[in-house]
PDB file of C-alpha atoms in Angstrom:
ATOM      1  CA  UNK A   1      31.474  34.378  -2.055  1.00  0.00           C
ATOM      2  CA  UNK A   2      32.151  38.019  -1.192  1.00  0.00           C
ATOM      3  CA  UNK A   3      33.689  38.567  -4.637  1.00  0.00           C
ATOM      4  CA  UNK A   4      30.614  37.095  -6.319  1.00  0.00           C
ATOM      5  CA  UNK A   5      28.331  39.303  -4.238  1.00  0.00           C
ATOM      6  CA  UNK A   6      30.381  42.400  -5.119  1.00  0.00           C
ATOM      7  CA  UNK A   7      30.335  41.511  -8.818  1.00  0.00           C
ATOM      8  CA  UNK A   8      26.568  41.063  -8.704  1.00  0.00           C
ATOM      9  CA  UNK A   9      26.134  44.400  -6.961  1.00  0.00           C
ATOM     10  CA  UNK A  10      28.373  46.109  -9.512  1.00  0.00           C
ATOM     11  CA  UNK A  11      26.447  44.420 -12.337  1.00  0.00           C
ATOM     12  CA  UNK A  12      23.144  45.609 -10.882  1.00  0.00           C
ATOM     13  CA  UNK A  13      24.572  49.112 -10.578  1.00  0.00           C
ATOM     14  CA  UNK A  14      25.701  49.028 -14.234  1.00  0.00           C
ATOM     15  CA  UNK A  15      22.281  47.872 -15.426  1.00  0.00           C
ATOM     16  CA  UNK A  16      20.510  50.486 -13.311  1.00  0.00           C
ATOM     17  CA  UNK A  17      22.853  53.223 -14.514  1.00  0.00           C
ATOM     18  CA  UNK A  18      22.344  52.282 -18.150  1.00  0.00           C
ATOM     19  CA  UNK A  19      18.579  52.252 -17.657  1.00  0.00           C
ATOM     20  CA  UNK A  20      18.557  55.908 -16.612  1.00  0.00           C
ATOM     21  CA  UNK A  21      21.284  57.069 -19.006  1.00  0.00           C
ATOM     22  CA  UNK A  22      24.331  57.155 -16.696  1.00  0.00           C
ATOM     23  CA  UNK A  23      27.607  55.433 -17.354  1.00  0.00           C
ATOM     24  CA  UNK A  24      29.132  53.925 -14.254  1.00  0.00           C
ATOM     25  CA  UNK A  25      32.922  53.662 -14.281  1.00  0.00           C
ATOM     26  CA  UNK A  26      34.137  50.092 -14.817  1.00  0.00           C
ATOM     27  CA  UNK A  27      30.910  48.801 -16.301  1.00  0.00           C
ATOM     28  CA  UNK A  28      31.659  48.766 -19.993  1.00  0.00           C
ATOM     29  CA  UNK A  29      34.709  46.512 -20.094  1.00  0.00           C
ATOM     30  CA  UNK A  30      33.789  43.804 -17.581  1.00  0.00           C
ATOM     31  CA  UNK A  31      31.249  41.129 -18.341  1.00  0.00           C
ATOM     32  CA  UNK A  32      28.895  40.114 -15.569  1.00  0.00           C
ATOM     33  CA  UNK A  33      29.678  36.556 -14.494  1.00  0.00           C
ATOM     34  CA  UNK A  34      26.847  34.052 -14.501  1.00  0.00           C
ATOM     35  CA  UNK A  35      25.381  33.185 -11.145  1.00  0.00           C
ATOM     36  CA  UNK A  36      27.011  30.184  -9.487  1.00  0.00           C
ATOM     37  CA  UNK A  37      25.496  26.768 -10.054  1.00  0.00           C
ATOM     38  CA  UNK A  38      23.283  25.837  -7.134  1.00  0.00           C
ATOM     39  CA  UNK A  39      24.503  22.965  -4.980  1.00  0.00           C
ATOM     40  CA  UNK A  40      22.178  20.014  -4.957  1.00  0.00           C
ATOM     41  CA  UNK A  41      21.892  17.541  -2.131  1.00  0.00           C
ATOM     42  CA  UNK A  42      21.128  13.942  -2.926  1.00  0.00           C
ATOM     43  CA  UNK A  43      18.134  12.391  -1.238  1.00  0.00           C
ATOM     44  CA  UNK A  44      20.492  10.089   0.670  1.00  0.00           C
ATOM     45  CA  UNK A  45      22.016  13.105   2.393  1.00  0.00           C
ATOM     46  CA  UNK A  46      18.818  15.024   3.001  1.00  0.00           C
ATOM     47  CA  UNK A  47      17.409  14.663   6.512  1.00  0.00           C
ATOM     48  CA  UNK A  48      14.283  12.578   6.745  1.00  0.00           C
ATOM     49  CA  UNK A  49      11.048  14.384   7.359  1.00  0.00           C
ATOM     50  CA  UNK A  50       9.942  13.974  10.957  1.00  0.00           C
ATOM     51  CA  UNK A  51       7.461  11.172  11.388  1.00  0.00           C
ATOM     52  CA  UNK A  52       4.177  11.760  13.117  1.00  0.00           C
ATOM     53  CA  UNK A  53       3.955  10.686  16.745  1.00  0.00           C
ATOM     54  CA  UNK A  54       1.335   8.011  17.410  1.00  0.00           C
ATOM     55  CA  UNK A  55      -2.039   8.940  18.844  1.00  0.00           C
ATOM     56  CA  UNK A  56      -2.326   8.222  22.577  1.00  0.00           C
ATOM     57  CA  UNK A  57      -4.902   5.515  21.790  1.00  0.00           C
ATOM     58  CA  UNK A  58      -2.358   3.574  19.730  1.00  0.00           C
ATOM     59  CA  UNK A  59      -0.201   3.245  22.856  1.00  0.00           C
ATOM     60  CA  UNK A  60      -2.933   2.799  25.438  1.00  0.00           C
ATOM     61  CA  UNK A  61      -4.451   0.001  23.359  1.00  0.00           C
ATOM     62  CA  UNK A  62      -1.281  -2.039  23.949  1.00  0.00           C
ATOM     63  CA  UNK A  63      -1.562  -1.572  27.723  1.00  0.00           C
ATOM     64  CA  UNK A  64      -5.323  -2.243  27.721  1.00  0.00           C
ATOM     65  CA  UNK A  65      -4.750  -5.578  25.996  1.00  0.00           C
ATOM     66  CA  UNK A  66      -1.910  -6.489  28.373  1.00  0.00           C
ATOM     67  CA  UNK A  67      -4.159  -5.647  31.345  1.00  0.00           C
ATOM     68  CA  UNK A  68      -7.171  -7.571  30.058  1.00  0.00           C
ATOM     69  CA  UNK A  69      -7.656 -10.740  32.148  1.00  0.00           C
ATOM     70  CA  UNK A  70      -9.857 -12.199  29.381  1.00  0.00           C
ATOM     71  CA  UNK A  71      -6.867 -12.303  27.006  1.00  0.00           C
ATOM     72  CA  UNK A  72      -4.561 -15.261  27.715  1.00  0.00           C
ATOM     73  CA  UNK A  73      -0.935 -14.408  28.447  1.00  0.00           C
ATOM     74  CA  UNK A  74       0.237 -16.370  25.415  1.00  0.00           C
ATOM     75  CA  UNK A  75      -1.874 -14.090  23.203  1.00  0.00           C
ATOM     76  CA  UNK A  76      -0.162 -11.029  24.713  1.00  0.00           C
ATOM     77  CA  UNK A  77       3.374 -11.960  23.672  1.00  0.00           C
ATOM     78  CA  UNK A  78       3.076 -10.104  20.350  1.00  0.00           C
ATOM     79  CA  UNK A  79       2.432  -6.897  22.317  1.00  0.00           C
ATOM     80  CA  UNK A  80       5.959  -6.911  23.759  1.00  0.00           C
ATOM     81  CA  UNK A  81       9.127  -6.681  21.684  1.00  0.00           C
ATOM     82  CA  UNK A  82      11.164  -9.854  22.157  1.00  0.00           C
ATOM     83  CA  UNK A  83       8.661 -11.518  24.513  1.00  0.00           C
ATOM     84  CA  UNK A  84       9.150 -15.196  25.224  1.00  0.00           C
ATOM     85  CA  UNK A  85       6.706 -17.957  26.087  1.00  0.00           C
ATOM     86  CA  UNK A  86       8.099 -17.900  29.631  1.00  0.00           C
ATOM     87  CA  UNK A  87       6.564 -14.433  30.083  1.00  0.00           C
ATOM     88  CA  UNK A  88       2.995 -15.532  29.302  1.00  0.00           C
ATOM     89  CA  UNK A  89       2.300 -16.441  32.936  1.00  0.00           C
ATOM     90  CA  UNK A  90       3.689 -13.063  34.007  1.00  0.00           C
ATOM     91  CA  UNK A  91       1.178 -11.259  31.798  1.00  0.00           C
ATOM     92  CA  UNK A  92      -1.619 -13.385  33.241  1.00  0.00           C
ATOM     93  CA  UNK A  93      -0.367 -12.368  36.686  1.00  0.00           C
ATOM     94  CA  UNK A  94      -0.234  -8.693  35.734  1.00  0.00           C
ATOM     95  CA  UNK A  95      -3.856  -8.705  34.578  1.00  0.00           C
ATOM     96  CA  UNK A  96      -4.971 -10.676  37.664  1.00  0.00           C
ATOM     97  CA  UNK A  97      -3.129  -8.298  40.003  1.00  0.00           C
ATOM     98  CA  UNK A  98      -4.862  -5.303  38.429  1.00  0.00           C
ATOM     99  CA  UNK A  99      -8.247  -6.981  38.716  1.00  0.00           C
ATOM    100  CA  UNK A 100      -7.649  -8.165  42.300  1.00  0.00           C
ATOM    101  CA  UNK A 101      -6.269  -4.758  43.271  1.00  0.00           C
ATOM    102  CA  UNK A 102      -9.479  -2.958  42.314  1.00  0.00           C
ATOM    103  CA  UNK A 103      -8.309  -1.727  38.926  1.00  0.00           C
ATOM    104  CA  UNK A 104     -11.152  -3.340  37.054  1.00  0.00           C
ATOM    105  CA  UNK A 105     -12.320  -1.888  34.838  1.00  0.00           C
ATOM    106  CA  UNK A 106      -8.971  -0.285  34.199  1.00  0.00           C
ATOM    107  CA  UNK A 107      -8.476   3.140  32.629  1.00  0.00           C
ATOM    108  CA  UNK A 108      -5.248   3.791  30.743  1.00  0.00           C
ATOM    109  CA  UNK A 109      -4.072   7.214  29.573  1.00  0.00           C
ATOM    110  CA  UNK A 110      -0.901   8.215  27.749  1.00  0.00           C
ATOM    111  CA  UNK A 111       0.544  11.712  27.987  1.00  0.00           C
ATOM    112  CA  UNK A 112       3.845  13.434  27.242  1.00  0.00           C
ATOM    113  CA  UNK A 113       4.354  11.354  24.077  1.00  0.00           C
ATOM    114  CA  UNK A 114       7.743  12.032  22.528  1.00  0.00           C
ATOM    115  CA  UNK A 115      10.456  10.399  20.441  1.00  0.00           C
ATOM    116  CA  UNK A 116      13.109   8.431  22.274  1.00  0.00           C
ATOM    117  CA  UNK A 117      16.453  10.198  22.343  1.00  0.00           C
ATOM    118  CA  UNK A 118      18.361   6.926  22.659  1.00  0.00           C
ATOM    119  CA  UNK A 119      16.539   4.557  20.283  1.00  0.00           C
ATOM    120  CA  UNK A 120      15.500   6.118  16.967  1.00  0.00           C
ATOM    121  CA  UNK A 121      11.913   5.256  16.052  1.00  0.00           C
ATOM    122  CA  UNK A 122      10.879   4.353  19.593  1.00  0.00           C
ATOM    123  CA  UNK A 123       8.355   6.478  21.461  1.00  0.00           C
ATOM    124  CA  UNK A 124       8.268   7.354  25.160  1.00  0.00           C
ATOM    125  CA  UNK A 125       5.068   8.169  27.012  1.00  0.00           C
ATOM    126  CA  UNK A 126       3.918   8.641  30.559  1.00  0.00           C
ATOM    127  CA  UNK A 127       1.217   6.020  31.005  1.00  0.00           C
ATOM    128  CA  UNK A 128      -1.256   6.185  33.881  1.00  0.00           C
ATOM    129  CA  UNK A 129      -3.237   3.141  34.930  1.00  0.00           C
ATOM    130  CA  UNK A 130      -6.254   3.892  37.107  1.00  0.00           C
ATOM    131  CA  UNK A 131      -9.106   1.937  38.608  1.00  0.00           C
ATOM    132  CA  UNK A 132     -12.800   2.809  38.540  1.00  0.00           C
ATOM    133  CA  UNK A 133     -12.555   4.899  41.725  1.00  0.00           C
ATOM    134  CA  UNK A 134     -10.008   7.645  41.081  1.00  0.00           C
ATOM    135  CA  UNK A 135     -10.915   9.341  44.367  1.00  0.00           C
ATOM    136  CA  UNK A 136      -9.263   6.410  46.197  1.00  0.00           C
ATOM    137  CA  UNK A 137      -5.940   7.383  44.669  1.00  0.00           C
ATOM    138  CA  UNK A 138      -5.868   4.110  42.801  1.00  0.00           C
ATOM    139  CA  UNK A 139      -3.565   5.208  40.000  1.00  0.00           C
ATOM    140  CA  UNK A 140       0.013   4.577  39.104  1.00  0.00           C
ATOM    141  CA  UNK A 141       2.192   6.096  36.409  1.00  0.00           C
ATOM    142  CA  UNK A 142       5.059   4.641  34.468  1.00  0.00           C
ATOM    143  CA  UNK A 143       7.360   6.043  31.806  1.00  0.00           C
ATOM    144  CA  UNK A 144       6.880   3.412  29.111  1.00  0.00           C
ATOM    145  CA  UNK A 145       8.719   2.951  25.836  1.00  0.00           C
ATOM    146  CA  UNK A 146       7.032   1.634  22.712  1.00  0.00           C
ATOM    147  CA  UNK A 147       8.542   0.298  19.492  1.00  0.00           C
ATOM    148  CA  UNK A 148       6.837   0.325  16.078  1.00  0.00           C
ATOM    149  CA  UNK A 149       5.947  -3.049  14.580  1.00  0.00           C
ATOM    150  CA  UNK A 150       3.828  -4.025  11.593  1.00  0.00           C
ATOM    151  CA  UNK A 151       2.001  -0.700  11.512  1.00  0.00           C
ATOM    152  CA  UNK A 152       1.285  -0.788  15.254  1.00  0.00           C
ATOM    153  CA  UNK A 153       3.185  -0.506  18.528  1.00  0.00           C
ATOM    154  CA  UNK A 154       4.732  -2.869  21.054  1.00  0.00           C
ATOM    155  CA  UNK A 155       6.052  -2.345  24.538  1.00  0.00           C
ATOM    156  CA  UNK A 156       9.844  -2.632  24.653  1.00  0.00           C
ATOM    157  CA  UNK A 157      11.276  -5.516  26.656  1.00  0.00           C
ATOM    158  CA  UNK A 158      12.994  -3.174  29.160  1.00  0.00           C
ATOM    159  CA  UNK A 159       9.700  -1.419  29.792  1.00  0.00           C
ATOM    160  CA  UNK A 160       7.802  -4.682  30.125  1.00  0.00           C
ATOM    161  CA  UNK A 161      10.076  -5.607  33.019  1.00  0.00           C
ATOM    162  CA  UNK A 162       8.673  -2.625  34.935  1.00  0.00           C
ATOM    163  CA  UNK A 163       5.169  -4.082  34.752  1.00  0.00           C
ATOM    164  CA  UNK A 164       5.783  -7.808  35.150  1.00  0.00           C
ATOM    165  CA  UNK A 165       5.865  -9.170  38.686  1.00  0.00           C
ATOM    166  CA  UNK A 166       9.125 -10.895  39.576  1.00  0.00           C
ATOM    167  CA  UNK A 167      11.784 -11.893  37.057  1.00  0.00           C
ATOM    168  CA  UNK A 168      10.659 -11.904  33.433  1.00  0.00           C
TER     169      UNK A 168
END
């Protein structure tokens, strides 16, 4: 690489000298080598462009639907990666506990959204769930993990276990 750079510099010096009428020693007998062929990287080796993080609403919508007592637990299973029919009652219980605990209507916010360092494609967010009277301190926060699915997002099974009462 250094030799190529020196040859290019000498070549440039020869061309510049000839342009103003000077002869530079060593220029006449040596041809200037062609520049090296650029190295190409196949698309398989090129790093993927970073994907765009989801909007907070895309994540909070999942939690809103899980917390909605009007949505049956069986209809919530698609919101959780790997959910089973046995968890449907747990999701009904989660929504009822929020309602009975004064979190109705519930407010859900997602902040600190970032890519998971352990599971490529998953997203981590700090999710706050608050009731209608924030001055009562009725808010709790969870670090939740979401997984992409069919153009939307699901809660991961490990994260769902944080929200479900009892064994899931």
